[in-house]
Short mmCIF file of C-alpha atoms in Angstrom, two decimals:
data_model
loop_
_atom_site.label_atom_id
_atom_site.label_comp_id
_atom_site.label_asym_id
_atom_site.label_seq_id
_atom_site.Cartn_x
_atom_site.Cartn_y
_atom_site.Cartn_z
CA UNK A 1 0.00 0.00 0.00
CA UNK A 2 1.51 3.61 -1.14
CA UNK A 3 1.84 6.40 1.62
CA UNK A 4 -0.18 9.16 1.58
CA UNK A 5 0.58 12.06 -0.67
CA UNK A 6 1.96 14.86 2.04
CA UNK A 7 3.15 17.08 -0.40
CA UNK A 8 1.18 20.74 0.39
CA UNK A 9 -1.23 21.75 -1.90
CA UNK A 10 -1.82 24.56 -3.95
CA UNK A 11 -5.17 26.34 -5.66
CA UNK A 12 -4.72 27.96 -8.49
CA UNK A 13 -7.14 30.40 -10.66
CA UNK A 14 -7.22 31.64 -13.77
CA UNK A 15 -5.12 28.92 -14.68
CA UNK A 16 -5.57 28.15 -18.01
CA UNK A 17 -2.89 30.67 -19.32
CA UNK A 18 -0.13 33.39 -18.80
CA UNK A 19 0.91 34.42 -14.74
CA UNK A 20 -1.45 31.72 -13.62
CA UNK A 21 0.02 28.49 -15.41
CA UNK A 22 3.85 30.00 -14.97
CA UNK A 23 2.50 30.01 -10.83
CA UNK A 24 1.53 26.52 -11.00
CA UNK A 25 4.77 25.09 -12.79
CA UNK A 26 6.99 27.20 -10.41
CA UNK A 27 4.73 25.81 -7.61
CA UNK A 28 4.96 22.73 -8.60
CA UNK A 29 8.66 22.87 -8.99
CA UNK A 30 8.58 23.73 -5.62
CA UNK A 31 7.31 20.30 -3.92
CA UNK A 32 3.34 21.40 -4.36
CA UNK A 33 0.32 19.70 -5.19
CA UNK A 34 -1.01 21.99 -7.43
CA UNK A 35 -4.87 22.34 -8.72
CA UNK A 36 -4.79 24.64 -11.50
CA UNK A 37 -8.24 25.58 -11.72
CA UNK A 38 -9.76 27.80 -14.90
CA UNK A 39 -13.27 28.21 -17.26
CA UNK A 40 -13.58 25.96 -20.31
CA UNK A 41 -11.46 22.90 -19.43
CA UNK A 42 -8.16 25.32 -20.12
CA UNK A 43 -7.08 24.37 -16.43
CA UNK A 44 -6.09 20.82 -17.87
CA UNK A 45 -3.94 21.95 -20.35
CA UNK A 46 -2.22 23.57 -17.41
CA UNK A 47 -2.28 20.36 -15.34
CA UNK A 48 -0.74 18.09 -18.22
CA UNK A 49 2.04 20.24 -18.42
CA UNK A 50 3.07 19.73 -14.54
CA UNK A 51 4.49 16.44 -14.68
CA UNK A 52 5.47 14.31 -11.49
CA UNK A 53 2.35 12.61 -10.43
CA UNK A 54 0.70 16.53 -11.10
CA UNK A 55 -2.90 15.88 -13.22
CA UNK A 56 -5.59 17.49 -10.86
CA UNK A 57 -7.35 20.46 -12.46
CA UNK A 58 -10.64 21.73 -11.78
CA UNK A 59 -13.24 23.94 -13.33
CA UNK A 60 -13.78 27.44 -11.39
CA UNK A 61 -15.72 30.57 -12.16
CA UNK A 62 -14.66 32.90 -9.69
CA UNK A 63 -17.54 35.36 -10.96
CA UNK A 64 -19.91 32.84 -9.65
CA UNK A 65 -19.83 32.34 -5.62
CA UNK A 66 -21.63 29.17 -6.18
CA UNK A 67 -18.60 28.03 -8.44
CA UNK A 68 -16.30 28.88 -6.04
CA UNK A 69 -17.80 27.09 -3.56
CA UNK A 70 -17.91 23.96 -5.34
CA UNK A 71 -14.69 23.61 -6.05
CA UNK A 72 -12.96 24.37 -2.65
CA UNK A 73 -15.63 21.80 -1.59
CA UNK A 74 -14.16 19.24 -4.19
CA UNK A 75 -10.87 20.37 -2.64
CA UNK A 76 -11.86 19.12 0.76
CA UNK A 77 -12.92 16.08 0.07
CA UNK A 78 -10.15 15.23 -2.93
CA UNK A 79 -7.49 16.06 -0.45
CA UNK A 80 -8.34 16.96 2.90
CA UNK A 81 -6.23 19.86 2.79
CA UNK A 82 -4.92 23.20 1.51
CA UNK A 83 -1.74 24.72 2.16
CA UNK A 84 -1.73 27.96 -0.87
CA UNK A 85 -4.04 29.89 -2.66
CA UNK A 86 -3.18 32.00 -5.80
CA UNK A 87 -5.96 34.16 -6.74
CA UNK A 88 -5.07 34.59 -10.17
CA UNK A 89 -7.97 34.91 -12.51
CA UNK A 90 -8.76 37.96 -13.70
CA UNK A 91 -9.79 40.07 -16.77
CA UNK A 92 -9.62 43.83 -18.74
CA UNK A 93 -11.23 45.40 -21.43
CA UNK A 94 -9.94 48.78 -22.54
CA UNK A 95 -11.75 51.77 -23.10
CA UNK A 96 -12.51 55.52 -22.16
CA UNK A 97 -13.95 55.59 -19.38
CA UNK A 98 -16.75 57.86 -20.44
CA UNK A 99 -17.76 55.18 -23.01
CA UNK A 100 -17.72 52.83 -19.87
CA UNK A 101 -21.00 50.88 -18.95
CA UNK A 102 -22.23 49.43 -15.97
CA UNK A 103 -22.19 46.32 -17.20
CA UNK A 104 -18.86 46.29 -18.19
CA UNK A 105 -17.70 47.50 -15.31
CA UNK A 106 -19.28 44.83 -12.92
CA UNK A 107 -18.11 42.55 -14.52
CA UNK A 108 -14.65 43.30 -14.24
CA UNK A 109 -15.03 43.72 -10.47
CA UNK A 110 -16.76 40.82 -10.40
CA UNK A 111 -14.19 38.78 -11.48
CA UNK A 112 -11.16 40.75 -10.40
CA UNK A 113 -12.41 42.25 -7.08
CA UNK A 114 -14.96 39.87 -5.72
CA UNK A 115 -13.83 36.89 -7.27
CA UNK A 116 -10.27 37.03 -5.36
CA UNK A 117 -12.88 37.42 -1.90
CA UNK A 118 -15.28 34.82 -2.85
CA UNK A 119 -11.89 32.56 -3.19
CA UNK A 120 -10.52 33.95 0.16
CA UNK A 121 -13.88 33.49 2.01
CA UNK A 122 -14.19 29.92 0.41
CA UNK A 123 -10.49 28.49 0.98
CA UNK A 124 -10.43 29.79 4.64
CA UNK A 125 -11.53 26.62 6.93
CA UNK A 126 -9.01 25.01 4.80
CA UNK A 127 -6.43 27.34 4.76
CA UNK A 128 -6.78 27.84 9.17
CA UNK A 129 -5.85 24.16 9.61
CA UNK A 130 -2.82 24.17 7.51
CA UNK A 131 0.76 24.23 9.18
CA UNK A 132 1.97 26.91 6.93
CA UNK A 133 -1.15 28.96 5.13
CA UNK A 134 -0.36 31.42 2.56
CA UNK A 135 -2.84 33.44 0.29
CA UNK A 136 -1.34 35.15 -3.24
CA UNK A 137 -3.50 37.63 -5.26
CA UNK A 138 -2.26 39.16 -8.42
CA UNK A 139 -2.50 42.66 -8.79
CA UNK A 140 -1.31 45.14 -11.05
CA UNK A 141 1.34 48.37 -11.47
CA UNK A 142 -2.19 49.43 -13.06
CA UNK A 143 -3.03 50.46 -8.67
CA UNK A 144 -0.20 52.15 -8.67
CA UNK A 145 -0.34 54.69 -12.15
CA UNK A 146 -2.59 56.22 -14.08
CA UNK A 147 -3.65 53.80 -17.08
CA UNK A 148 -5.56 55.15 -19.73
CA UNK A 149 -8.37 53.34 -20.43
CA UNK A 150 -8.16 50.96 -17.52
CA UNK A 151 -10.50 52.52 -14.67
CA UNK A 152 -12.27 49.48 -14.03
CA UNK A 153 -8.94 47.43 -14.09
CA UNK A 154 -7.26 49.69 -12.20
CA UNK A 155 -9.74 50.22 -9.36
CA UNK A 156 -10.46 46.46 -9.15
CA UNK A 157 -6.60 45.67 -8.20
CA UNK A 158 -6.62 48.62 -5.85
CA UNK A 159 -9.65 47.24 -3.84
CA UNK A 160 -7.42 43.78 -4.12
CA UNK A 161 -4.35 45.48 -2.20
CA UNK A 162 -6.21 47.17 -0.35
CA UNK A 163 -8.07 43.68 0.82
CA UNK A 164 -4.49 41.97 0.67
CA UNK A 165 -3.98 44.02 4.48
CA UNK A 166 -6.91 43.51 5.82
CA UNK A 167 -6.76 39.80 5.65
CA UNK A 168 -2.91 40.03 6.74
CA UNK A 169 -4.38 41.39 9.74
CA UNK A 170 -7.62 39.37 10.63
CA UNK A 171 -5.90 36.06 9.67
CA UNK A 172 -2.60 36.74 11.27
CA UNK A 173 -3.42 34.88 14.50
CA UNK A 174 -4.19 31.86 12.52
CA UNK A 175 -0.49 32.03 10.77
CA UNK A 176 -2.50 32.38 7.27
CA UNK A 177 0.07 35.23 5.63
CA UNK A 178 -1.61 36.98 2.53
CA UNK A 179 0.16 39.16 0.39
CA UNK A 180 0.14 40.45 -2.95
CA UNK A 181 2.26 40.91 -6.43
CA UNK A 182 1.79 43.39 -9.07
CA UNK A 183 3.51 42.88 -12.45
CA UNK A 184 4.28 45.32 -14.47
CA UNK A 185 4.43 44.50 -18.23
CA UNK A 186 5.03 41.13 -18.59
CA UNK A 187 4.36 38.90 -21.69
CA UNK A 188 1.59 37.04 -20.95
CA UNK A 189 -0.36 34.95 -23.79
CA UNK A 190 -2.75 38.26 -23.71
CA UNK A 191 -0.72 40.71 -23.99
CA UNK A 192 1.13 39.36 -27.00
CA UNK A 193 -2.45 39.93 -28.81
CA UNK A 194 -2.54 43.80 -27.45
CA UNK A 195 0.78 43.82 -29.05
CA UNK A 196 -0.27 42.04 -32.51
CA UNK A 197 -3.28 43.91 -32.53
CA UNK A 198 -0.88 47.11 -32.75
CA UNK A 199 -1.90 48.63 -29.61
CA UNK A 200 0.30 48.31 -27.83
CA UNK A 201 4.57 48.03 -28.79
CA UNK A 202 6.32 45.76 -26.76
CA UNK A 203 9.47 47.78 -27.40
CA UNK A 204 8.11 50.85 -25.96
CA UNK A 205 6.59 49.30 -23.04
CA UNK A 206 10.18 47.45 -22.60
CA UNK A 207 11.70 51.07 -22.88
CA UNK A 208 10.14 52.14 -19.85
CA UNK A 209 11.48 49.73 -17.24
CA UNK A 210 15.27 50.70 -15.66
CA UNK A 211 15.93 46.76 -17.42
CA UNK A 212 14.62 48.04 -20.68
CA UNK A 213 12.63 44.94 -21.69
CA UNK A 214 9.31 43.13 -20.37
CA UNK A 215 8.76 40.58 -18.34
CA UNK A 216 8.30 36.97 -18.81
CA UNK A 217 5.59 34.58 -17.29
CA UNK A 218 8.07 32.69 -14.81
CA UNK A 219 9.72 35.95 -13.61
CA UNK A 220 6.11 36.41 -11.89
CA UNK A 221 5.69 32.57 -10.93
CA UNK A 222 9.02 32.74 -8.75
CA UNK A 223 7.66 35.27 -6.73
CA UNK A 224 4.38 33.40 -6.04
CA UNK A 225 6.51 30.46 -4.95
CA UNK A 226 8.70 32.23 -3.04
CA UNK A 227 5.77 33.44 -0.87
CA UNK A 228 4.02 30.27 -0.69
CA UNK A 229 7.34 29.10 0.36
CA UNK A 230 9.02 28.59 3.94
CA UNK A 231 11.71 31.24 3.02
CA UNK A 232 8.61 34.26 2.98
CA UNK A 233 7.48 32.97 6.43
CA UNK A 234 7.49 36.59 8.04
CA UNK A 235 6.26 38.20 4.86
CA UNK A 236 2.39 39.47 5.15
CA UNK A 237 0.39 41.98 4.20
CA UNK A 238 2.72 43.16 1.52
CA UNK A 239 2.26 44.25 -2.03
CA UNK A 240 5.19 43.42 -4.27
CA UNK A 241 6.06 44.99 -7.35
CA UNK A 242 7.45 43.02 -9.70
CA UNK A 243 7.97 45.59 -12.73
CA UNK A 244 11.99 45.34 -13.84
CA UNK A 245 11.44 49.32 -12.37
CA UNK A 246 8.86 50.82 -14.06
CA UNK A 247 7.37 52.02 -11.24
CA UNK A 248 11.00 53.68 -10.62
CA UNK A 249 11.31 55.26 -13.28
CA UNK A 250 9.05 54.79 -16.43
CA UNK A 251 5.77 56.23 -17.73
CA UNK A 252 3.13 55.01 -19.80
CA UNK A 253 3.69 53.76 -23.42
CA UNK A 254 1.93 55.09 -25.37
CA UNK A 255 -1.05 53.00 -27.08
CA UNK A 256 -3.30 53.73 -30.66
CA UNK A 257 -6.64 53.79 -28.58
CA UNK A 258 -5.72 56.05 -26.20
CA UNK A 259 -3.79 59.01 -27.51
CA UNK A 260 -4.10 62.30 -26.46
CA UNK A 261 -7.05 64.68 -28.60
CA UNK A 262 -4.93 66.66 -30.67
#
């Protein structure tokens, strides 16, 4: 008879693609159990691609509390535990925000703002029993600057840091350390189609970083293992901006949609 699996798991979302699939294969790397978790079935894509006994996935809509709910449920009894959450999954659609509609707009908060609480609120009763609890949500350097175009972005991974702290605090005495990370241009599978779509030049957006070049996927996935890690153990409550320095010291490239009236 086999032992029991005691690696420490990890829940993933928005794992399908980009930041969230480069967190699982860096988590992985790192001794997890990971459950990449996405719409669509684009979570086992993800899962096949982990490798050493690795294969779980499961379907999540973090839009939809009852969604979320279901699958930390399936978590619980699957594997009786749950040692790291990334809330990953999230979503923007460009455009002046006086062309902005209510409907757009909820439904980026939905998924970007309420989602990431619907998964906090969810994983909890897991998360409390764990030895070593950690909680990762992916923000942006879009909290931090003045995007064009972005207000429901923007304002949905503000409300995220701004969450990030007050679960540091209230979940402190149960040793459950939440932080955050907020890329800064990295290139993800999406933002290669800004790019193609010419709105966007990668070159320019490279330009404005003190490394003069973007970002790749696994540059951000490090940083969620390192917090999920042993060697973060006194780390909570932080944002961390992960940006080569454009926060330093760069602006904002400039993009078709959104120039300036002349």
């Amino acid at each position: 008879m086999s032992a029991p699996d005691a690696r420490p798991v990890a829940f993933v979302t928005g794992a399908g693609s980009g930041l969230g699939r480069a967190s699982c294969i860096a988590l992985a790397a790192g001794g997890f159990r990971v459950i990449p978790t996405d719409l669509g079935g684009s979570a086992e894509a993800t899962a096949a691609l982990l490798g050493g006994g690795q294969g779980e996935w499961l379907e999540c809509d973090v839009s939809s509390t009852g969604s979320v709910n279901a699958a930390l449920d399936e978590v619980r009894r699957r594997f009786r535990r749950l040692d790291a959450v990334v809330s990953n999954a999230g979503i923007v659609e460009p455009v002046r925000t006086e062309e902005e509609t209510d409907e757009r707009w909820h439904r980026i908060i939905s998924v970007n703002q309420d989602g990431a609480l619907r998964v906090a609120r969810a994983a909890f009763p897991l998360l409390r029993s764990a030895p070593a609890p950690s909680l990762t949500s992916i923000s942006s350097v879009a909290a931090h600057r003045g995007f064009p175009g972005r207000a429901s972005y923007a304002a949905s991974k503000g409300a995220l840091e701004a969450l990030t702290r007050v679960l540091a605090v209230e979940w402190g005495p149960y040793g459950i350390r939440v932080n955050c990370i907020a890329p800064g241009f990295i290139l993800t599978e999406g933002s290669r189609r800004v790019i193609e779509s010419g709105l966007a030049d990668a070159k320019a957006r490279g330009a404005l970083t003190a490394l003069g070049r973007m970002g790749e996927p696994q540059e951000i996935g490090s940083v969620v293992a390192w917090l999920a890690s042993p060697a973060a153990s006194y780390v909570t409550g932080a944002t961390i901006v992960v940006d080569g320095g454009y926060l330093a010291w760069g602006g904002m490239a400039g993009e078709a949609l959104f120039e300036r009236p002349g």
